[in-house]
Structure formats: C-alpha cells, structure tokens
PDB file of C-alpha atoms in Angstrom:
ATOM      1  CA  MET A   1     -30.505  25.480   6.616  1.00  0.00           C
ATOM      2  CA  ALA A   2     -26.996  23.717   8.060  1.00  0.00           C
ATOM      3  CA  VAL A   3     -26.929  20.206   8.798  1.00  0.00           C
ATOM      4  CA  LYS A   4     -25.547  19.307  12.545  1.00  0.00           C
ATOM      5  CA  PHE A   5     -24.465  15.987  13.859  1.00  0.00           C
ATOM      6  CA  LYS A   6     -24.895  14.152  16.502  1.00  0.00           C
ATOM      7  CA  PRO A   7     -21.639  13.974  18.794  1.00  0.00           C
ATOM      8  CA  ALA A   8     -21.421  10.377  17.597  1.00  0.00           C
ATOM      9  CA  ILE A   9     -21.781  10.964  14.526  1.00  0.00           C
ATOM     10  CA  VAL A  10     -18.397  13.325  13.978  1.00  0.00           C
ATOM     11  CA  LEU A  11     -16.420  10.952  16.372  1.00  0.00           C
ATOM     12  CA  ALA A  12     -17.084   8.582  14.051  1.00  0.00           C
ATOM     13  CA  LEU A  13     -16.236  10.189  10.728  1.00  0.00           C
ATOM     14  CA  ALA A  14     -13.548  12.032  12.415  1.00  0.00           C
ATOM     15  CA  LEU A  15     -11.470   8.181  13.214  1.00  0.00           C
ATOM     16  CA  THR A  16     -13.048   7.656   9.394  1.00  0.00           C
ATOM     17  CA  PHE A  17     -11.000   9.948   7.686  1.00  0.00           C
ATOM     18  CA  GLY A  18      -8.202   9.652  10.276  1.00  0.00           C
ATOM     19  CA  LEU A  19      -7.315   5.846   9.537  1.00  0.00           C
ATOM     20  CA  GLY A  20      -4.505   5.586   7.280  1.00  0.00           C
ATOM     21  CA  GLY A  21      -2.645   2.723   5.548  1.00  0.00           C
ATOM     22  CA  ALA A  22       0.683   1.149   6.739  1.00  0.00           C
ATOM     23  CA  ALA A  23       3.544   3.135   8.631  1.00  0.00           C
ATOM     24  CA  ARG A  24       5.441   5.532   5.612  1.00  0.00           C
ATOM     25  CA  ALA A  25       9.057   6.228   5.737  1.00  0.00           C
ATOM     26  CA  ALA A  26       9.763  10.034   6.941  1.00  0.00           C
ATOM     27  CA  PRO A  27      11.029  11.980   4.053  1.00  0.00           C
ATOM     28  CA  LEU A  28      14.329  12.704   3.929  1.00  0.00           C
ATOM     29  CA  THR A  29      16.528  15.336   2.354  1.00  0.00           C
ATOM     30  CA  GLU A  30      20.301  15.323   3.295  1.00  0.00           C
ATOM     31  CA  ASN A  31      22.848  17.936   1.206  1.00  0.00           C
ATOM     32  CA  PHE A  32      25.598  17.403   3.283  1.00  0.00           C
ATOM     33  CA  ASP A  33      25.755  20.985   4.343  1.00  0.00           C
ATOM     34  CA  ALA A  34      27.299  20.043   7.553  1.00  0.00           C
ATOM     35  CA  GLY A  35      28.888  17.175   6.116  1.00  0.00           C
ATOM     36  CA  ILE A  36      28.082  14.040   7.120  1.00  0.00           C
ATOM     37  CA  PRO A  37      25.019  13.502   9.528  1.00  0.00           C
ATOM     38  CA  ALA A  38      25.791  12.873  12.977  1.00  0.00           C
ATOM     39  CA  SER A  39      23.098  10.354  12.846  1.00  0.00           C
ATOM     40  CA  TRP A  40      24.582   8.178  10.109  1.00  0.00           C
ATOM     41  CA  THR A  41      27.710   5.780  10.070  1.00  0.00           C
ATOM     42  CA  VAL A  42      30.575   5.362   8.800  1.00  0.00           C
ATOM     43  CA  ASN A  43      32.934   1.765   8.353  1.00  0.00           C
ATOM     44  CA  ASN A  44      36.160   1.213   6.613  1.00  0.00           C
ATOM     45  CA  LEU A  45      36.579  -2.476   6.436  1.00  0.00           C
ATOM     46  CA  SER A  46      38.689  -2.126   4.007  1.00  0.00           C
ATOM     47  CA  GLN A  47      41.965  -4.536   4.167  1.00  0.00           C
ATOM     48  CA  PRO A  48      44.465  -3.096   4.341  1.00  0.00           C
ATOM     49  CA  PRO A  49      42.916  -0.170   5.642  1.00  0.00           C
ATOM     50  CA  GLY A  50      43.954   3.050   4.191  1.00  0.00           C
ATOM     51  CA  THR A  51      43.967   6.699   5.777  1.00  0.00           C
ATOM     52  CA  THR A  52      40.268   7.854   4.921  1.00  0.00           C
ATOM     53  CA  SER A  53      36.931   6.475   4.843  1.00  0.00           C
ATOM     54  CA  TRP A  54      34.095   8.652   3.819  1.00  0.00           C
ATOM     55  CA  PHE A  55      34.576  12.467   4.327  1.00  0.00           C
ATOM     56  CA  GLN A  56      33.720  15.954   3.415  1.00  0.00           C
ATOM     57  CA  GLY A  57      34.001  16.546  -0.318  1.00  0.00           C
ATOM     58  CA  ASN A  58      36.621  18.414  -2.383  1.00  0.00           C
ATOM     59  CA  GLU A  59      36.287  21.420  -3.975  1.00  0.00           C
ATOM     60  CA  ALA A  60      38.992  21.576  -5.644  1.00  0.00           C
ATOM     61  CA  VAL A  61      38.130  17.820  -7.091  1.00  0.00           C
ATOM     62  CA  PHE A  62      34.831  19.154  -8.676  1.00  0.00           C
ATOM     63  CA  GLY A  63      32.254  20.713  -7.051  1.00  0.00           C
ATOM     64  CA  ALA A  64      28.767  19.796  -5.139  1.00  0.00           C
ATOM     65  CA  GLN A  65      26.016  19.163  -7.358  1.00  0.00           C
ATOM     66  CA  GLN A  66      23.968  21.847  -5.318  1.00  0.00           C
ATOM     67  CA  GLY A  67      24.840  24.092  -2.339  1.00  0.00           C
ATOM     68  CA  ALA A  68      28.607  24.932  -1.555  1.00  0.00           C
ATOM     69  CA  PRO A  69      31.146  23.563  -3.797  1.00  0.00           C
ATOM     70  CA  ASN A  70      31.803  21.598  -0.909  1.00  0.00           C
ATOM     71  CA  SER A  71      28.566  20.300   0.135  1.00  0.00           C
ATOM     72  CA  TYR A  72      28.712  16.475  -1.008  1.00  0.00           C
ATOM     73  CA  VAL A  73      30.352  13.823   0.457  1.00  0.00           C
ATOM     74  CA  ALA A  74      33.313  11.644  -0.738  1.00  0.00           C
ATOM     75  CA  ALA A  75      35.136   8.654  -1.020  1.00  0.00           C
ATOM     76  CA  ASN A  76      38.999   7.918  -2.189  1.00  0.00           C
ATOM     77  CA  PHE A  77      41.052   5.443  -2.546  1.00  0.00           C
ATOM     78  CA  ALA A  78      43.096   6.562   0.513  1.00  0.00           C
ATOM     79  CA  SER A  79      40.024   4.109   2.343  1.00  0.00           C
ATOM     80  CA  GLY A  80      42.803   1.862   1.344  1.00  0.00           C
ATOM     81  CA  GLY A  81      46.421   1.011   2.191  1.00  0.00           C
ATOM     82  CA  ASP A  82      49.121  -0.063  -0.249  1.00  0.00           C
ATOM     83  CA  VAL A  83      47.127  -2.776  -2.471  1.00  0.00           C
ATOM     84  CA  SER A  84      43.608  -3.025  -1.026  1.00  0.00           C
ATOM     85  CA  THR A  85      39.716  -4.734  -1.281  1.00  0.00           C
ATOM     86  CA  ILE A  86      38.159  -1.353  -0.257  1.00  0.00           C
ATOM     87  CA  SER A  87      34.926  -1.642   1.665  1.00  0.00           C
ATOM     88  CA  THR A  88      33.855   1.135   3.174  1.00  0.00           C
ATOM     89  CA  TRP A  89      30.505   2.372   4.356  1.00  0.00           C
ATOM     90  CA  LEU A  90      28.049   4.976   4.571  1.00  0.00           C
ATOM     91  CA  ILE A  91      25.202   3.754   6.441  1.00  0.00           C
ATOM     92  CA  MET A  92      21.877   6.124   7.264  1.00  0.00           C
ATOM     93  CA  PRO A  93      19.642   5.499  10.261  1.00  0.00           C
ATOM     94  CA  THR A  94      17.423   2.651  11.023  1.00  0.00           C
ATOM     95  CA  SER A  95      13.770   4.161   9.882  1.00  0.00           C
ATOM     96  CA  THR A  96       9.999   2.322   9.203  1.00  0.00           C
ATOM     97  CA  TYR A  97       9.727   1.907   5.065  1.00  0.00           C
ATOM     98  CA  SER A  98       7.440  -0.284   3.358  1.00  0.00           C
ATOM     99  CA  ASN A  99       7.136  -1.283  -0.307  1.00  0.00           C
ATOM    100  CA  GLY A 100       7.030   1.719  -2.569  1.00  0.00           C
ATOM    101  CA  ASP A 101       9.561   4.015  -0.872  1.00  0.00           C
ATOM    102  CA  THR A 102      11.693   5.426  -2.763  1.00  0.00           C
ATOM    103  CA  LEU A 103      15.630   6.330  -1.867  1.00  0.00           C
ATOM    104  CA  SER A 104      17.498   8.877  -4.741  1.00  0.00           C
ATOM    105  CA  PHE A 105      20.824  10.502  -5.206  1.00  0.00           C
ATOM    106  CA  TYR A 106      23.430  11.643  -7.372  1.00  0.00           C
ATOM    107  CA  THR A 107      26.949  10.526  -7.821  1.00  0.00           C
ATOM    108  CA  ARG A 108      29.640  11.316 -10.067  1.00  0.00           C
ATOM    109  CA  THR A 109      33.637  10.935 -10.735  1.00  0.00           C
ATOM    110  CA  VAL A 110      35.897  12.919 -11.656  1.00  0.00           C
ATOM    111  CA  PRO A 111      36.423  13.311 -15.719  1.00  0.00           C
ATOM    112  CA  ALA A 112      39.433  11.353 -17.395  1.00  0.00           C
ATOM    113  CA  SER A 113      40.024   8.968 -14.812  1.00  0.00           C
ATOM    114  CA  ASP A 114      42.052   6.103 -15.489  1.00  0.00           C
ATOM    115  CA  TRP A 115      41.346   4.019 -12.006  1.00  0.00           C
ATOM    116  CA  PRO A 116      37.680   3.180 -12.116  1.00  0.00           C
ATOM    117  CA  ASP A 117      35.446   3.338  -9.031  1.00  0.00           C
ATOM    118  CA  ARG A 118      32.328   1.220  -7.913  1.00  0.00           C
ATOM    119  CA  LEU A 119      29.715   2.257  -5.785  1.00  0.00           C
ATOM    120  CA  GLU A 120      26.327  -0.029  -4.818  1.00  0.00           C
ATOM    121  CA  VAL A 121      23.464   0.916  -2.503  1.00  0.00           C
ATOM    122  CA  ARG A 122      22.370  -1.759  -0.276  1.00  0.00           C
ATOM    123  CA  PHE A 123      19.630  -2.238   2.155  1.00  0.00           C
ATOM    124  CA  SER A 124      18.890  -3.863   5.766  1.00  0.00           C
ATOM    125  CA  ASN A 125      15.464  -5.277   6.609  1.00  0.00           C
ATOM    126  CA  VAL A 126      16.301  -5.090  10.298  1.00  0.00           C
ATOM    127  CA  GLY A 127      18.290  -2.111  10.362  1.00  0.00           C
ATOM    128  CA  GLY A 128      20.993  -1.290  12.378  1.00  0.00           C
ATOM    129  CA  THR A 129      24.685  -1.109  10.935  1.00  0.00           C
ATOM    130  CA  ASN A 130      25.970  -4.559  10.914  1.00  0.00           C
ATOM    131  CA  VAL A 131      28.122  -4.387   7.704  1.00  0.00           C
ATOM    132  CA  GLY A 132      30.328  -7.840   8.842  1.00  0.00           C
ATOM    133  CA  THR A 133      33.798  -7.770   9.863  1.00  0.00           C
ATOM    134  CA  THR A 134      35.713  -8.339   6.329  1.00  0.00           C
ATOM    135  CA  ALA A 135      35.799  -6.416   3.090  1.00  0.00           C
ATOM    136  CA  THR A 136      34.034  -8.680   1.253  1.00  0.00           C
ATOM    137  CA  GLY A 137      31.209  -9.233   3.922  1.00  0.00           C
ATOM    138  CA  VAL A 138      28.014  -7.348   3.855  1.00  0.00           C
ATOM    139  CA  GLY A 139      25.999  -8.141   7.489  1.00  0.00           C
ATOM    140  CA  THR A 140      22.837  -7.307   7.059  1.00  0.00           C
ATOM    141  CA  PHE A 141      23.083  -5.825   4.324  1.00  0.00           C
ATOM    142  CA  SER A 142      21.885  -8.067   1.726  1.00  0.00           C
ATOM    143  CA  THR A 143      19.843  -6.509  -0.318  1.00  0.00           C
ATOM    144  CA  LEU A 144      21.355  -5.410  -3.270  1.00  0.00           C
ATOM    145  CA  LEU A 145      19.596  -2.077  -4.766  1.00  0.00           C
ATOM    146  CA  VAL A 146      22.156  -0.381  -7.016  1.00  0.00           C
ATOM    147  CA  SER A 147      25.441  -0.678  -8.615  1.00  0.00           C
ATOM    148  CA  ILE A 148      27.467   1.557 -10.079  1.00  0.00           C
ATOM    149  CA  ASN A 149      29.976   0.266 -12.490  1.00  0.00           C
ATOM    150  CA  PRO A 150      30.040  -3.472 -11.299  1.00  0.00           C
ATOM    151  CA  THR A 151      32.190  -4.578 -13.378  1.00  0.00           C
ATOM    152  CA  LEU A 152      34.833  -1.798 -12.651  1.00  0.00           C
ATOM    153  CA  ALA A 153      35.489  -0.369 -16.376  1.00  0.00           C
ATOM    154  CA  VAL A 154      37.818   2.454 -16.930  1.00  0.00           C
ATOM    155  CA  GLY A 155      34.816   5.989 -17.733  1.00  0.00           C
ATOM    156  CA  GLY A 156      32.332   3.327 -16.446  1.00  0.00           C
ATOM    157  CA  TYR A 157      31.135   5.769 -13.589  1.00  0.00           C
ATOM    158  CA  PRO A 158      29.696   8.806 -14.631  1.00  0.00           C
ATOM    159  CA  GLU A 159      31.827  11.856 -14.577  1.00  0.00           C
ATOM    160  CA  ASP A 160      29.052  14.366 -14.178  1.00  0.00           C
ATOM    161  CA  TRP A 161      26.132  14.398 -11.838  1.00  0.00           C
ATOM    162  CA  THR A 162      24.557  11.779 -12.139  1.00  0.00           C
ATOM    163  CA  ARG A 163      20.515  10.685 -10.511  1.00  0.00           C
ATOM    164  CA  TYR A 164      20.344   7.257  -9.290  1.00  0.00           C
ATOM    165  CA  SER A 165      17.204   5.589  -7.369  1.00  0.00           C
ATOM    166  CA  ALA A 166      15.993   2.658  -6.355  1.00  0.00           C
ATOM    167  CA  THR A 167      12.442   1.589  -4.839  1.00  0.00           C
ATOM    168  CA  LEU A 168      11.847  -0.602  -2.170  1.00  0.00           C
ATOM    169  CA  SER A 169       9.172  -3.933  -3.127  1.00  0.00           C
ATOM    170  CA  GLY A 170       9.094  -7.711  -1.589  1.00  0.00           C
ATOM    171  CA  LEU A 171       9.066  -6.359   2.171  1.00  0.00           C
ATOM    172  CA  THR A 172       6.397  -7.593   4.136  1.00  0.00           C
ATOM    173  CA  GLY A 173       4.971  -4.640   5.361  1.00  0.00           C
ATOM    174  CA  PRO A 174       6.189  -1.775   7.570  1.00  0.00           C
ATOM    175  CA  THR A 175       9.777  -2.933   8.024  1.00  0.00           C
ATOM    176  CA  SER A 176      12.280  -1.212  10.291  1.00  0.00           C
ATOM    177  CA  GLY A 177      15.405  -0.838   7.891  1.00  0.00           C
ATOM    178  CA  ALA A 178      17.845   1.288   6.742  1.00  0.00           C
ATOM    179  CA  PHE A 179      20.081   2.069   3.376  1.00  0.00           C
ATOM    180  CA  ALA A 180      23.543   2.159   2.961  1.00  0.00           C
ATOM    181  CA  PHE A 181      26.303   3.219   0.323  1.00  0.00           C
ATOM    182  CA  ARG A 182      29.103   1.192  -0.073  1.00  0.00           C
ATOM    183  CA  TYR A 183      32.397   2.027  -1.917  1.00  0.00           C
ATOM    184  CA  THR A 184      33.774  -0.848  -2.924  1.00  0.00           C
ATOM    185  CA  VAL A 185      36.635  -1.791  -5.428  1.00  0.00           C
ATOM    186  CA  ALA A 186      38.990  -4.563  -5.550  1.00  0.00           C
ATOM    187  CA  GLU A 187      42.878  -4.108  -6.206  1.00  0.00           C
ATOM    188  CA  GLY A 188      42.410  -0.426  -5.282  1.00  0.00           C
ATOM    189  CA  GLY A 189      44.217   2.068  -2.407  1.00  0.00           C
ATOM    190  CA  LEU A 190      47.271   3.799  -2.802  1.00  0.00           C
ATOM    191  CA  PHE A 191      49.470   1.541  -5.622  1.00  0.00           C
ATOM    192  CA  GLY A 192      46.337  -0.335  -6.490  1.00  0.00           C
ATOM    193  CA  VAL A 193      45.119  -0.301 -10.700  1.00  0.00           C
ATOM    194  CA  ASN A 194      41.477   0.694  -9.576  1.00  0.00           C
ATOM    195  CA  SER A 195      40.352   3.417  -7.003  1.00  0.00           C
ATOM    196  CA  ASN A 196      40.074   7.064  -7.590  1.00  0.00           C
ATOM    197  CA  TYR A 197      37.514   9.356  -5.852  1.00  0.00           C
ATOM    198  CA  ILE A 198      33.523   9.733  -6.134  1.00  0.00           C
ATOM    199  CA  GLY A 199      31.077  11.667  -5.047  1.00  0.00           C
ATOM    200  CA  ILE A 200      26.985  11.854  -3.051  1.00  0.00           C
ATOM    201  CA  ASP A 201      24.901  14.579  -3.352  1.00  0.00           C
ATOM    202  CA  THR A 202      21.508  15.225  -2.500  1.00  0.00           C
ATOM    203  CA  VAL A 203      20.318  12.006  -0.686  1.00  0.00           C
ATOM    204  CA  ARG A 204      16.288  12.020  -0.888  1.00  0.00           C
ATOM    205  CA  VAL A 205      14.223   9.464   0.767  1.00  0.00           C
ATOM    206  CA  THR A 206      10.567   9.621  -0.888  1.00  0.00           C
ATOM    207  CA  ALA A 207       7.446   7.723   0.733  1.00  0.00           C
ATOM    208  CA  ALA A 208       5.233   6.057  -0.667  1.00  0.00           C
ATOM    209  CA  ALA A 209       1.316   6.804  -1.174  1.00  0.00           C
ATOM    210  CA  ALA A 210      -0.789   5.839   1.963  1.00  0.00           C
ATOM    211  CA  VAL A 211      -2.713   2.984   0.631  1.00  0.00           C
ATOM    212  CA  PRO A 212      -5.965   2.575   3.146  1.00  0.00           C
ATOM    213  CA  GLU A 213      -5.542  -0.833   5.124  1.00  0.00           C
ATOM    214  CA  PRO A 214      -9.747  -2.683   4.233  1.00  0.00           C
ATOM    215  CA  SER A 215     -10.528  -1.491   7.600  1.00  0.00           C
ATOM    216  CA  ALA A 216     -10.832   1.669   6.746  1.00  0.00           C
ATOM    217  CA  TYR A 217     -12.801   1.628   3.811  1.00  0.00           C
ATOM    218  CA  VAL A 218     -15.580  -0.150   6.027  1.00  0.00           C
ATOM    219  CA  MET A 219     -15.166   2.241   8.261  1.00  0.00           C
ATOM    220  CA  MET A 220     -15.413   5.120   5.503  1.00  0.00           C
ATOM    221  CA  ALA A 221     -18.458   3.572   4.180  1.00  0.00           C
ATOM    222  CA  PHE A 222     -20.069   4.050   7.522  1.00  0.00           C
ATOM    223  CA  GLY A 223     -19.702   7.321   8.181  1.00  0.00           C
ATOM    224  CA  LEU A 224     -19.993   8.275   4.560  1.00  0.00           C
ATOM    225  CA  GLY A 225     -23.475   6.360   5.447  1.00  0.00           C
ATOM    226  CA  MET A 226     -24.633   8.180   9.134  1.00  0.00           C
ATOM    227  CA  VAL A 227     -23.928  11.135   7.432  1.00  0.00           C
ATOM    228  CA  GLY A 228     -26.786  10.735   4.290  1.00  0.00           C
ATOM    229  CA  LEU A 229     -28.764   9.346   7.142  1.00  0.00           C
ATOM    230  CA  MET A 230     -28.528  12.173   9.454  1.00  0.00           C
ATOM    231  CA  ARG A 231     -28.778  14.616   6.013  1.00  0.00           C
ATOM    232  CA  ARG A 232     -32.401  12.386   5.064  1.00  0.00           C
ATOM    233  CA  ARG A 233     -33.743  12.966   8.701  1.00  0.00           C
ATOM    234  CA  GLN A 234     -32.739  16.726   8.818  1.00  0.00           C
ATOM    235  CA  ALA A 235     -34.787  16.948   5.273  1.00  0.00           C
ATOM    236  CA  ARG A 236     -37.659  15.516   6.978  1.00  0.00           C
ATOM    237  CA  ALA A 237     -37.755  17.853  10.162  1.00  0.00           C
TER     238      ALA A 237
END
C-alpha cells in the first residue's frame, strides 16, 4: 500500500530538503570569445601611462588557449610610457563568495622573451573596483592569491598556456567580494628593460560544495523522524 503523508508532513519535508548551506558563488566561465565582458572593469594606473591597457588578444603574437585564435585578453609593454611602473587592472564583477570557492585561468607569454612579465591575482573582501590611485597601490584588493614570476626573471613566465588556480579561505562567512588580474611590471614600458606581452584565457569560478547549516541537520532529522512515524501508523492501519 502506498504511504500517504499529511500536508503538514509534506511541507516539513520540503523545507528540510530545501535547506542548504551558506550562499555560494555563481559558477562562471569566460572564454573572451566576444572580448572583455562589459561587466568587467579595466583600469590602467601605470606611471607614466601608455597607450593601451587590457585588450582583445592578437593572434599574430600567439593563438588562444581555446576557441577562435583571438579569443583571449592580453596586456603588454604599451600599458606604460617610456620607462614605466606598469600597473593595469582587469577587475571581475562583485559577487558573493565563500571559503572553498576557486578561481582558475590559463596564461602565457611569447616564446624566448627577453623582457620579463609579471601577473598578480588579487581579491577584495568588499568587492567593487577600488584599486587605489597609484601604480603601487592596490586599494581594497589587498589579498594576493597568485603571483606569476614575482622576481621578474627572464624565462620566469610560462611560454605555453599554463593553468593556475586559487581557492579562497579565511573568510568569516558569505562575502561580497571581487577578483582582479593585475599586470604589474617595474621598469616596463616602451624603453624599459622589462614587460613584453601576456594573455589570459578560460577564466572559471567554481563554487565550493554546499555544506548544510546545523539547523538544516535538525530539520532533516525531524522530517525523517516524521516520515518513520507516519509509516508505522500506516502499517498499523
């Protein structure tokens, strides 16, 4: 005989299994097939500034990691003028993040480059686009997650598409925050001894698995207990 639940029990079960953990980041995959998304922010704070910032990839330099040959974003020495402290930002939209959320991406430079490049990935735990006002400032993006070729060594930046990732930790709970890529090179620019050309492709945000709150476990136990009680009553009937 099929077991029938009273409406109140059905409601309790629906609430039980609908309960989840903390808010999770919305999964994101950006392949730059249409260039830099309109919701992303570009800010060139290089001193002195040059004529470019982040831009659509140039397939004549190298092709994309996936998709059409130019479907990636790039930054190069022209972010700075003459001899420059380059600091040009690519800031992702603000979202809600939790511990365990992961950002991954691919990056590379040109083969046999004699002009070292450097890339940072930073996180702001308040979100927004405040990266300061100078080439050395970072604003609210004070958490450094990834630094590629931090010492600006020749050959220190990958010359083939290479995957990097960073997982958030230390947050006190669901946090309104933002990731940012920062092309940052001292003594760069047209006449500098550093800075050449880098690309970024296939940016992904992966949410951590949901973990139920303690109250959810209580509700689940209550719901399952009520199911058992109703089964016993039906069996007796």
